[in-house]
Amino acid sequence: MRFESETAAMRHALVIAAQGIGHVEPNPAVGSVLVDRGLNLIAEGFHQHFGGPHAEANALAAAGDKARGATLFVTLEPCCHHGKTPPCSRALITAGVERVVVAMQDPAPHVAGGGIAELRAAGIDVEVGLCEPEARRLVAPFVTLVTLGRPFVHAKWAMTLDGKIATRTGHSKWISNRGSRELVHRLRGRMDAIIVGAGTALADDPLLTARPPGPRTPTRIVVDARGVLPIESQLARTATESPVLLATTAAADEATLDALRQKGVESILLPSREGRGDLSALLAELGRRRMTNVLIEGGGALLGSFFDAQLIDEVHVFMAPKLVGGSAAVSPIGGDGLEQVPELSQLDSPSLTLIESDVYVNGRLRRR
């Protein structure tokens, strides 16, 4: 295989890097490609699972002696520290790689340019910035975790054509079609946590698992200032099979929390803000637990609170060709909302996908 340009080589590294999503967190997904001077592929590698060899190490192992004099294209700066694996910068120097093209510098404090500096000090030609926007998009959850100390927040909802997530009676099954729901389960399977509010937990009695299971087992989190998750709920009954966390406040009844703990439900107390648990404090705690991606699944009050606090990073919206009407029917995002309609799109390069008759809209929010 021969690449037509250096950009094509880096884009191939980005494609293979994405195979690690869901498997490598809290590490970033990284891909690398080794080529000769004619841009012929020598070997490639990606970070396959947390604790395993990094992308560069996998590519070097596949290349063997052919790595000497080669050029490496890598989507993130090679590490220069001893962690669960040896430093990739030293491995590249030892292998005799002649040139390294890096898409972006690693923002983690323990790297932050150190790997690039070490390669240059060893006489290796290093270039930085090829396909950097694409690389930043790939590792945005990792960057959010290491720079802000919180997970990357995904928000998901299914709604009718007239913008409702439930009828005036609360009925909501099913708005989206089977294909959309299958996609949601795949999305759940790469999350570290799935978060719902008290209203959703009580009204829907959800299980919040990925079916079939994905590469990750998400912690199921209920945000409830009063801590009233029923003992007989599906979440409480299955807490020993898949983690359940109740994020509550000092207003919760201690006896109820004790009964839930006996079922295996963990609880944490959040500072109270206007009678609700502080969501920034919740995300900070999840960041301390090294959670990288979390999914907010509703309801409208919780989604509205996250939106008002500017804590939503990406949206996954499934719009079905159905109408329910009614001024009392439930909208997807509650809270205070904006005072004015934005002039421009709030999504950065959104994608639209037709799933049978549903429309799936996915995009990342621009910060206002």
mmCIF file of C-alpha atoms in Angstrom:
data_model
loop_
_atom_site.group_PDB
_atom_site.id
_atom_site.type_symbol
_atom_site.label_atom_id
_atom_site.label_comp_id
_atom_site.label_asym_id
_atom_site.label_seq_id
_atom_site.Cartn_x
_atom_site.Cartn_y
_atom_site.Cartn_z
ATOM 1 C CA MET A 1 0.000 0.000 0.000
ATOM 2 C CA ARG A 2 1.298 3.426 -0.980
ATOM 3 C CA PHE A 3 -0.153 6.696 0.309
ATOM 4 C CA GLU A 4 -0.694 9.467 -2.202
ATOM 5 C CA SER A 5 0.362 12.142 0.289
ATOM 6 C CA GLU A 6 1.489 12.675 3.873
ATOM 7 C CA THR A 7 -2.019 13.899 4.676
ATOM 8 C CA ALA A 8 -3.423 10.580 3.451
ATOM 9 C CA ALA A 9 -0.996 8.712 5.704
ATOM 10 C CA MET A 10 -2.059 10.716 8.751
ATOM 11 C CA ARG A 11 -5.733 10.298 7.946
ATOM 12 C CA HIS A 12 -5.203 6.552 7.776
ATOM 13 C CA ALA A 13 -3.622 6.744 11.230
ATOM 14 C CA LEU A 14 -6.714 8.611 12.461
ATOM 15 C CA VAL A 15 -9.013 5.951 11.014
ATOM 16 C CA ILE A 16 -7.230 3.078 12.714
ATOM 17 C CA ALA A 17 -6.952 5.061 15.959
ATOM 18 C CA ALA A 18 -10.744 5.209 16.193
ATOM 19 C CA GLN A 19 -10.823 1.424 16.605
ATOM 20 C CA GLY A 20 -9.636 1.949 20.171
ATOM 21 C CA ILE A 21 -12.609 4.096 21.218
ATOM 22 C CA GLY A 22 -14.376 2.432 24.121
ATOM 23 C CA HIS A 23 -11.413 0.138 24.832
ATOM 24 C CA VAL A 24 -8.590 2.487 25.851
ATOM 25 C CA GLU A 25 -10.168 5.071 28.152
ATOM 26 C CA PRO A 26 -9.079 6.941 30.216
ATOM 27 C CA ASN A 27 -6.188 6.872 27.731
ATOM 28 C CA PRO A 28 -6.658 8.568 24.349
ATOM 29 C CA ALA A 29 -7.305 6.683 21.123
ATOM 30 C CA VAL A 30 -4.092 6.865 19.086
ATOM 31 C CA GLY A 31 -3.036 5.492 15.706
ATOM 32 C CA SER A 32 0.346 5.367 13.979
ATOM 33 C CA VAL A 33 1.682 4.502 10.532
ATOM 34 C CA LEU A 34 5.279 3.745 9.504
ATOM 35 C CA VAL A 35 6.255 4.486 5.889
ATOM 36 C CA ASP A 36 9.401 4.510 3.804
ATOM 37 C CA ARG A 37 10.630 7.512 1.807
ATOM 38 C CA GLY A 38 8.249 6.662 -1.009
ATOM 39 C CA LEU A 39 5.266 6.708 1.390
ATOM 40 C CA ASN A 40 4.906 2.964 1.100
ATOM 41 C CA LEU A 41 3.299 1.403 4.145
ATOM 42 C CA ILE A 42 5.740 -0.547 6.330
ATOM 43 C CA ALA A 43 3.529 -1.158 9.368
ATOM 44 C CA GLU A 44 0.708 0.350 11.379
ATOM 45 C CA GLY A 45 -0.605 0.124 14.914
ATOM 46 C CA PHE A 46 -3.156 1.575 17.279
ATOM 47 C CA HIS A 47 -3.671 1.609 21.031
ATOM 48 C CA GLN A 48 -5.961 -1.390 21.441
ATOM 49 C CA HIS A 49 -6.796 -1.531 25.143
ATOM 50 C CA PHE A 50 -6.040 0.290 28.378
ATOM 51 C CA GLY A 51 -2.780 -0.912 29.886
ATOM 52 C CA GLY A 52 -1.624 -2.443 26.610
ATOM 53 C CA PRO A 53 1.115 -1.289 24.215
ATOM 54 C CA HIS A 54 0.675 2.138 22.680
ATOM 55 C CA ALA A 55 0.139 2.732 18.977
ATOM 56 C CA GLU A 56 3.806 3.439 18.276
ATOM 57 C CA ALA A 57 4.949 0.284 20.060
ATOM 58 C CA ASN A 58 2.516 -1.847 18.063
ATOM 59 C CA ALA A 59 3.700 -0.327 14.782
ATOM 60 C CA LEU A 60 7.368 -0.801 15.691
ATOM 61 C CA ALA A 61 6.755 -4.422 16.679
ATOM 62 C CA ALA A 62 5.096 -5.092 13.330
ATOM 63 C CA ALA A 63 7.877 -3.327 11.383
ATOM 64 C CA GLY A 64 10.897 -4.936 13.033
ATOM 65 C CA ASP A 65 14.183 -3.829 11.433
ATOM 66 C CA LYS A 66 12.292 -2.011 8.668
ATOM 67 C CA ALA A 67 11.588 0.825 11.121
ATOM 68 C CA ARG A 68 15.189 2.091 10.797
ATOM 69 C CA GLY A 69 15.214 5.162 8.572
ATOM 70 C CA ALA A 70 11.411 5.223 8.344
ATOM 71 C CA THR A 71 8.910 8.031 8.962
ATOM 72 C CA LEU A 72 6.235 7.637 11.621
ATOM 73 C CA PHE A 73 2.877 9.385 11.364
ATOM 74 C CA VAL A 74 1.176 9.446 14.754
ATOM 75 C CA THR A 75 -2.071 11.137 15.816
ATOM 76 C CA LEU A 76 -0.827 12.239 19.272
ATOM 77 C CA GLU A 77 2.590 13.132 20.638
ATOM 78 C CA PRO A 78 4.561 10.035 21.724
ATOM 79 C CA CYS A 79 4.733 9.631 25.492
ATOM 80 C CA CYS A 80 8.013 10.196 27.318
ATOM 81 C CA HIS A 81 7.212 8.722 30.719
ATOM 82 C CA HIS A 82 7.109 5.298 32.337
ATOM 83 C CA GLY A 83 3.470 4.396 32.997
ATOM 84 C CA LYS A 84 1.828 1.043 32.410
ATOM 85 C CA THR A 85 4.104 0.765 29.375
ATOM 86 C CA PRO A 86 7.639 2.063 28.567
ATOM 87 C CA PRO A 87 7.996 5.511 26.928
ATOM 88 C CA CYS A 88 7.322 5.509 23.191
ATOM 89 C CA SER A 89 9.841 8.294 22.575
ATOM 90 C CA ARG A 90 12.700 6.037 23.713
ATOM 91 C CA ALA A 91 11.385 3.134 21.628
ATOM 92 C CA LEU A 92 11.355 5.315 18.493
ATOM 93 C CA ILE A 93 14.913 6.483 19.145
ATOM 94 C CA THR A 94 16.133 2.926 19.725
ATOM 95 C CA ALA A 95 14.389 1.675 16.567
ATOM 96 C CA GLY A 96 16.219 4.266 14.450
ATOM 97 C CA VAL A 97 13.137 6.075 13.125
ATOM 98 C CA GLU A 98 14.375 9.016 11.066
ATOM 99 C CA ARG A 99 11.351 11.336 11.095
ATOM 100 C CA VAL A 100 8.166 11.678 13.164
ATOM 101 C CA VAL A 101 5.067 13.592 12.043
ATOM 102 C CA VAL A 102 2.743 14.341 14.958
ATOM 103 C CA ALA A 103 -0.843 15.514 14.502
ATOM 104 C CA MET A 104 -1.058 17.268 17.890
ATOM 105 C CA GLN A 105 0.855 17.789 21.102
ATOM 106 C CA ASP A 106 -0.344 15.831 24.121
ATOM 107 C CA PRO A 107 -2.027 18.254 26.585
ATOM 108 C CA ALA A 108 -1.502 15.950 29.580
ATOM 109 C CA PRO A 109 0.842 17.638 32.101
ATOM 110 C CA HIS A 110 3.142 14.595 32.283
ATOM 111 C CA VAL A 111 3.836 14.835 28.527
ATOM 112 C CA ALA A 112 3.030 18.364 27.240
ATOM 113 C CA GLY A 113 5.781 18.550 24.626
ATOM 114 C CA GLY A 114 8.283 16.383 26.482
ATOM 115 C CA GLY A 115 8.091 13.560 23.971
ATOM 116 C CA ILE A 116 8.659 15.897 21.032
ATOM 117 C CA ALA A 117 11.605 17.536 22.799
ATOM 118 C CA GLU A 118 13.194 14.167 23.549
ATOM 119 C CA LEU A 119 12.903 13.035 19.922
ATOM 120 C CA ARG A 120 14.426 16.277 18.632
ATOM 121 C CA ALA A 121 17.257 16.064 21.158
ATOM 122 C CA ALA A 122 18.075 12.627 19.718
ATOM 123 C CA GLY A 123 18.370 14.104 16.227
ATOM 124 C CA ILE A 124 14.999 12.940 14.911
ATOM 125 C CA ASP A 125 13.202 15.370 12.595
ATOM 126 C CA VAL A 126 9.786 16.127 14.181
ATOM 127 C CA GLU A 127 6.895 18.000 12.578
ATOM 128 C CA VAL A 128 3.708 18.889 14.436
ATOM 129 C CA GLY A 129 0.250 19.915 13.237
ATOM 130 C CA LEU A 130 -0.677 17.754 10.251
ATOM 131 C CA CYS A 131 -4.450 17.051 10.463
ATOM 132 C CA GLU A 132 -4.528 18.631 13.924
ATOM 133 C CA PRO A 133 -8.264 19.571 13.855
ATOM 134 C CA GLU A 134 -9.237 15.959 13.093
ATOM 135 C CA ALA A 135 -6.885 14.673 15.787
ATOM 136 C CA ARG A 136 -8.314 17.089 18.360
ATOM 137 C CA ARG A 137 -11.808 15.920 17.554
ATOM 138 C CA LEU A 138 -10.752 12.299 18.034
ATOM 139 C CA VAL A 139 -9.270 12.869 21.500
ATOM 140 C CA ALA A 140 -11.644 15.594 22.727
ATOM 141 C CA PRO A 141 -12.943 13.415 25.603
ATOM 142 C CA PHE A 142 -9.371 12.752 26.780
ATOM 143 C CA VAL A 143 -8.492 16.445 26.499
ATOM 144 C CA THR A 144 -11.595 17.363 28.510
ATOM 145 C CA LEU A 145 -10.606 14.933 31.248
ATOM 146 C CA VAL A 146 -6.956 16.023 31.570
ATOM 147 C CA THR A 147 -7.542 19.773 31.199
ATOM 148 C CA LEU A 148 -10.910 20.329 32.901
ATOM 149 C CA GLY A 149 -10.886 17.380 35.297
ATOM 150 C CA ARG A 150 -14.307 16.166 34.191
ATOM 151 C CA PRO A 151 -15.710 13.675 31.676
ATOM 152 C CA PHE A 152 -16.883 14.578 28.195
ATOM 153 C CA VAL A 153 -20.674 14.909 28.418
ATOM 154 C CA HIS A 154 -22.934 13.402 25.736
ATOM 155 C CA ALA A 155 -26.665 14.203 25.772
ATOM 156 C CA LYS A 156 -29.164 11.899 24.099
ATOM 157 C CA TRP A 157 -32.888 12.098 23.520
ATOM 158 C CA ALA A 158 -35.541 10.835 21.132
ATOM 159 C CA MET A 159 -38.300 13.227 20.142
ATOM 160 C CA THR A 160 -41.288 13.551 17.865
ATOM 161 C CA LEU A 161 -41.425 15.844 14.870
ATOM 162 C CA ASP A 162 -43.085 18.484 17.047
ATOM 163 C CA GLY A 163 -40.276 18.310 19.606
ATOM 164 C CA LYS A 164 -41.773 16.167 22.371
ATOM 165 C CA ILE A 165 -40.131 13.376 24.382
ATOM 166 C CA ALA A 166 -43.408 12.239 25.960
ATOM 167 C CA THR A 167 -47.134 12.922 25.713
ATOM 168 C CA ARG A 168 -49.074 14.968 28.290
ATOM 169 C CA THR A 169 -49.710 11.700 30.185
ATOM 170 C CA GLY A 170 -45.993 10.841 30.256
ATOM 171 C CA HIS A 171 -46.217 8.045 27.664
ATOM 172 C CA SER A 172 -42.996 7.749 25.638
ATOM 173 C CA LYS A 173 -42.593 4.154 24.378
ATOM 174 C CA TRP A 174 -41.545 4.051 21.712
ATOM 175 C CA ILE A 175 -40.802 7.341 19.961
ATOM 176 C CA SER A 176 -37.746 6.126 18.040
ATOM 177 C CA ASN A 177 -37.613 3.007 15.906
ATOM 178 C CA ARG A 178 -35.739 -0.232 16.501
ATOM 179 C CA GLY A 179 -32.704 0.831 14.452
ATOM 180 C CA SER A 180 -32.298 4.019 16.475
ATOM 181 C CA ARG A 181 -32.596 2.136 19.745
ATOM 182 C CA GLU A 182 -29.919 -0.323 18.608
ATOM 183 C CA LEU A 183 -27.592 2.595 17.909
ATOM 184 C CA VAL A 184 -28.280 3.948 21.421
ATOM 185 C CA HIS A 185 -27.263 0.618 22.922
ATOM 186 C CA ARG A 186 -23.986 0.734 20.974
ATOM 187 C CA LEU A 187 -23.461 4.272 22.263
ATOM 188 C CA ARG A 188 -24.128 3.141 25.839
ATOM 189 C CA GLY A 189 -21.583 0.360 25.421
ATOM 190 C CA ARG A 190 -18.680 2.799 25.071
ATOM 191 C CA MET A 191 -19.669 5.053 27.987
ATOM 192 C CA ASP A 192 -18.264 5.132 31.503
ATOM 193 C CA ALA A 193 -21.602 6.252 32.940
ATOM 194 C CA ILE A 194 -25.245 6.724 31.972
ATOM 195 C CA ILE A 195 -27.006 9.473 33.912
ATOM 196 C CA VAL A 196 -30.726 10.089 34.446
ATOM 197 C CA GLY A 197 -32.764 12.288 36.733
ATOM 198 C CA ALA A 198 -35.146 11.241 39.470
ATOM 199 C CA GLY A 199 -38.233 11.760 37.291
ATOM 200 C CA THR A 200 -36.975 9.402 34.594
ATOM 201 C CA ALA A 201 -35.896 6.808 37.167
ATOM 202 C CA LEU A 202 -39.345 6.832 38.783
ATOM 203 C CA ALA A 203 -41.498 7.104 35.657
ATOM 204 C CA ASP A 204 -39.666 4.674 33.380
ATOM 205 C CA ASP A 205 -37.962 2.313 35.858
ATOM 206 C CA PRO A 206 -35.098 1.942 33.340
ATOM 207 C CA LEU A 207 -32.369 -0.675 33.356
ATOM 208 C CA LEU A 208 -29.825 1.579 31.573
ATOM 209 C CA THR A 209 -27.596 -1.231 30.369
ATOM 210 C CA ALA A 210 -26.090 -1.801 26.936
ATOM 211 C CA ARG A 211 -27.741 -4.717 25.175
ATOM 212 C CA PRO A 212 -25.759 -6.507 23.891
ATOM 213 C CA PRO A 213 -22.871 -5.432 26.150
ATOM 214 C CA GLY A 214 -20.225 -3.168 24.657
ATOM 215 C CA PRO A 215 -16.537 -2.763 25.476
ATOM 216 C CA ARG A 216 -17.338 -0.833 28.678
ATOM 217 C CA THR A 217 -19.732 -1.445 31.566
ATOM 218 C CA PRO A 218 -21.183 1.979 32.372
ATOM 219 C CA THR A 219 -22.003 3.007 35.919
ATOM 220 C CA ARG A 220 -25.708 3.831 36.084
ATOM 221 C CA ILE A 221 -26.192 7.157 37.859
ATOM 222 C CA VAL A 222 -29.403 8.691 39.204
ATOM 223 C CA VAL A 223 -29.288 12.380 40.122
ATOM 224 C CA ASP A 224 -31.887 12.864 42.860
ATOM 225 C CA ALA A 225 -31.638 15.546 45.539
ATOM 226 C CA ARG A 226 -34.024 13.638 47.816
ATOM 227 C CA GLY A 227 -32.600 10.160 47.236
ATOM 228 C CA VAL A 228 -35.909 8.394 46.625
ATOM 229 C CA LEU A 229 -34.786 5.642 44.235
ATOM 230 C CA PRO A 230 -37.165 2.749 45.039
ATOM 231 C CA ILE A 231 -35.674 -0.401 46.538
ATOM 232 C CA GLU A 232 -37.766 -2.454 44.104
ATOM 233 C CA SER A 233 -36.559 -0.553 41.012
ATOM 234 C CA GLN A 234 -34.668 -2.380 38.271
ATOM 235 C CA LEU A 235 -31.580 -0.306 39.059
ATOM 236 C CA ALA A 236 -31.535 -1.270 42.740
ATOM 237 C CA ARG A 237 -32.311 -4.916 42.005
ATOM 238 C CA THR A 238 -29.390 -5.207 39.569
ATOM 239 C CA ALA A 239 -26.830 -3.078 41.449
ATOM 240 C CA THR A 240 -24.640 -6.078 42.227
ATOM 241 C CA GLU A 241 -24.504 -6.974 38.522
ATOM 242 C CA SER A 242 -23.691 -3.509 37.159
ATOM 243 C CA PRO A 243 -22.702 -0.470 39.259
ATOM 244 C CA VAL A 244 -25.384 1.994 40.381
ATOM 245 C CA LEU A 245 -24.556 5.384 41.883
ATOM 246 C CA LEU A 246 -27.121 7.654 43.545
ATOM 247 C CA ALA A 247 -25.986 11.293 43.422
ATOM 248 C CA THR A 248 -28.007 13.029 46.120
ATOM 249 C CA THR A 249 -27.806 15.771 48.758
ATOM 250 C CA ALA A 250 -28.094 16.167 52.511
ATOM 251 C CA ALA A 251 -31.873 16.295 52.020
ATOM 252 C CA ALA A 252 -31.926 12.528 51.421
ATOM 253 C CA ASP A 253 -33.255 10.222 54.112
ATOM 254 C CA GLU A 254 -30.338 8.309 55.656
ATOM 255 C CA ALA A 255 -32.441 5.193 56.318
ATOM 256 C CA THR A 256 -33.384 5.044 52.634
ATOM 257 C CA LEU A 257 -29.740 5.426 51.623
ATOM 258 C CA ASP A 258 -28.748 2.635 54.019
ATOM 259 C CA ALA A 259 -31.375 0.327 52.517
ATOM 260 C CA LEU A 260 -30.096 1.102 49.016
ATOM 261 C CA ARG A 261 -26.495 0.474 50.093
ATOM 262 C CA GLN A 262 -27.514 -2.961 51.291
ATOM 263 C CA LYS A 263 -28.722 -3.590 47.749
ATOM 264 C CA GLY A 264 -25.321 -2.535 46.411
ATOM 265 C CA VAL A 265 -26.228 1.037 45.428
ATOM 266 C CA GLU A 266 -23.434 3.501 46.142
ATOM 267 C CA SER A 267 -24.437 7.031 47.139
ATOM 268 C CA ILE A 268 -22.537 10.309 47.135
ATOM 269 C CA LEU A 269 -23.652 13.611 48.653
ATOM 270 C CA LEU A 270 -23.428 16.645 46.408
ATOM 271 C CA PRO A 271 -23.535 20.263 47.509
ATOM 272 C CA SER A 272 -27.053 21.615 47.079
ATOM 273 C CA ARG A 273 -27.639 24.455 44.657
ATOM 274 C CA GLU A 274 -31.164 25.899 44.481
ATOM 275 C CA GLY A 275 -32.517 22.663 45.928
ATOM 276 C CA ARG A 276 -30.684 20.468 43.408
ATOM 277 C CA GLY A 277 -27.417 18.581 43.425
ATOM 278 C CA ASP A 278 -24.488 20.555 42.035
ATOM 279 C CA LEU A 279 -23.766 19.042 38.612
ATOM 280 C CA SER A 280 -20.261 20.502 38.407
ATOM 281 C CA ALA A 281 -19.438 18.737 41.676
ATOM 282 C CA LEU A 282 -20.833 15.497 40.257
ATOM 283 C CA LEU A 283 -18.698 15.755 37.111
ATOM 284 C CA ALA A 284 -15.632 16.608 39.194
ATOM 285 C CA GLU A 285 -16.165 13.421 41.207
ATOM 286 C CA LEU A 286 -16.575 11.374 38.027
ATOM 287 C CA GLY A 287 -13.385 12.977 36.716
ATOM 288 C CA ARG A 288 -11.551 11.886 39.860
ATOM 289 C CA ARG A 289 -12.761 8.379 39.068
ATOM 290 C CA ARG A 290 -11.160 8.777 35.602
ATOM 291 C CA MET A 291 -14.442 8.529 33.740
ATOM 292 C CA THR A 292 -13.930 9.856 30.216
ATOM 293 C CA ASN A 293 -17.347 9.715 28.494
ATOM 294 C CA VAL A 294 -20.740 9.978 30.193
ATOM 295 C CA LEU A 295 -24.203 9.936 28.622
ATOM 296 C CA ILE A 296 -27.161 12.001 29.880
ATOM 297 C CA GLU A 297 -30.368 10.187 28.944
ATOM 298 C CA GLY A 298 -32.944 12.467 30.551
ATOM 299 C CA GLY A 299 -35.316 13.644 31.485
ATOM 300 C CA GLY A 300 -35.987 17.174 30.388
ATOM 301 C CA ALA A 301 -35.254 18.723 33.790
ATOM 302 C CA LEU A 302 -31.814 17.123 34.065
ATOM 303 C CA LEU A 303 -30.935 17.885 30.438
ATOM 304 C CA GLY A 304 -32.036 21.468 31.036
ATOM 305 C CA SER A 305 -29.823 21.761 34.107
ATOM 306 C CA PHE A 306 -26.797 20.491 32.187
ATOM 307 C CA PHE A 307 -27.603 22.813 29.274
ATOM 308 C CA ASP A 308 -28.024 25.876 31.495
ATOM 309 C CA ALA A 309 -24.686 25.095 33.169
ATOM 310 C CA GLN A 310 -23.004 24.779 29.731
ATOM 311 C CA LEU A 311 -21.896 21.250 30.567
ATOM 312 C CA ILE A 312 -23.111 19.430 27.425
ATOM 313 C CA ASP A 313 -20.336 18.688 24.922
ATOM 314 C CA GLU A 314 -22.087 16.550 22.281
ATOM 315 C CA VAL A 315 -25.678 15.727 21.377
ATOM 316 C CA HIS A 316 -27.274 12.589 19.935
ATOM 317 C CA VAL A 317 -30.838 13.370 18.868
ATOM 318 C CA PHE A 318 -33.246 10.901 17.280
ATOM 319 C CA MET A 319 -36.196 12.592 15.568
ATOM 320 C CA ALA A 320 -39.154 10.403 14.611
ATOM 321 C CA PRO A 321 -41.841 11.301 12.020
ATOM 322 C CA LYS A 322 -44.552 11.341 14.690
ATOM 323 C CA LEU A 323 -46.733 14.088 16.158
ATOM 324 C CA VAL A 324 -48.293 14.135 19.621
ATOM 325 C CA GLY A 325 -49.200 17.800 20.183
ATOM 326 C CA GLY A 326 -50.321 19.250 23.486
ATOM 327 C CA SER A 327 -49.011 22.237 25.398
ATOM 328 C CA ALA A 328 -48.481 19.966 28.425
ATOM 329 C CA ALA A 329 -46.430 17.392 26.475
ATOM 330 C CA VAL A 330 -42.794 17.160 27.589
ATOM 331 C CA SER A 331 -39.954 18.893 25.743
ATOM 332 C CA PRO A 332 -36.417 17.477 25.706
ATOM 333 C CA ILE A 333 -34.598 20.370 27.402
ATOM 334 C CA GLY A 334 -36.145 22.100 30.402
ATOM 335 C CA GLY A 335 -34.459 24.532 32.755
ATOM 336 C CA ASP A 336 -34.258 28.276 32.144
ATOM 337 C CA GLY A 337 -32.971 28.064 28.587
ATOM 338 C CA LEU A 338 -31.718 30.953 26.463
ATOM 339 C CA GLU A 339 -33.297 34.374 26.302
ATOM 340 C CA GLN A 340 -32.831 34.655 22.536
ATOM 341 C CA VAL A 341 -32.650 32.251 19.620
ATOM 342 C CA PRO A 342 -28.988 31.911 18.509
ATOM 343 C CA GLU A 343 -28.217 33.464 15.131
ATOM 344 C CA LEU A 344 -25.907 30.629 14.081
ATOM 345 C CA SER A 345 -25.859 26.868 14.468
ATOM 346 C CA GLN A 346 -24.696 25.775 17.897
ATOM 347 C CA LEU A 347 -23.393 22.474 16.523
ATOM 348 C CA ASP A 348 -19.938 22.195 15.014
ATOM 349 C CA SER A 349 -20.170 20.267 11.722
ATOM 350 C CA PRO A 350 -23.272 18.234 12.651
ATOM 351 C CA SER A 351 -24.042 14.982 10.858
ATOM 352 C CA LEU A 352 -27.504 13.792 9.823
ATOM 353 C CA THR A 353 -28.190 10.105 9.286
ATOM 354 C CA LEU A 354 -31.436 8.493 8.161
ATOM 355 C CA ILE A 355 -32.218 5.365 10.205
ATOM 356 C CA GLU A 356 -35.213 3.883 8.446
ATOM 357 C CA SER A 357 -37.731 6.703 9.039
ATOM 358 C CA ASP A 358 -35.877 8.375 11.939
ATOM 359 C CA VAL A 359 -33.336 11.176 11.545
ATOM 360 C CA TYR A 360 -30.262 10.954 13.771
ATOM 361 C CA VAL A 361 -28.543 14.296 14.425
ATOM 362 C CA ASN A 362 -25.096 14.215 16.006
ATOM 363 C CA GLY A 363 -22.835 17.131 16.720
ATOM 364 C CA ARG A 364 -20.632 18.877 19.243
ATOM 365 C CA LEU A 365 -21.692 22.116 20.851
ATOM 366 C CA ARG A 366 -19.836 25.343 20.275
ATOM 367 C CA ARG A 367 -19.275 27.117 23.557
ATOM 368 C CA ARG A 368 -21.397 30.232 23.900
#
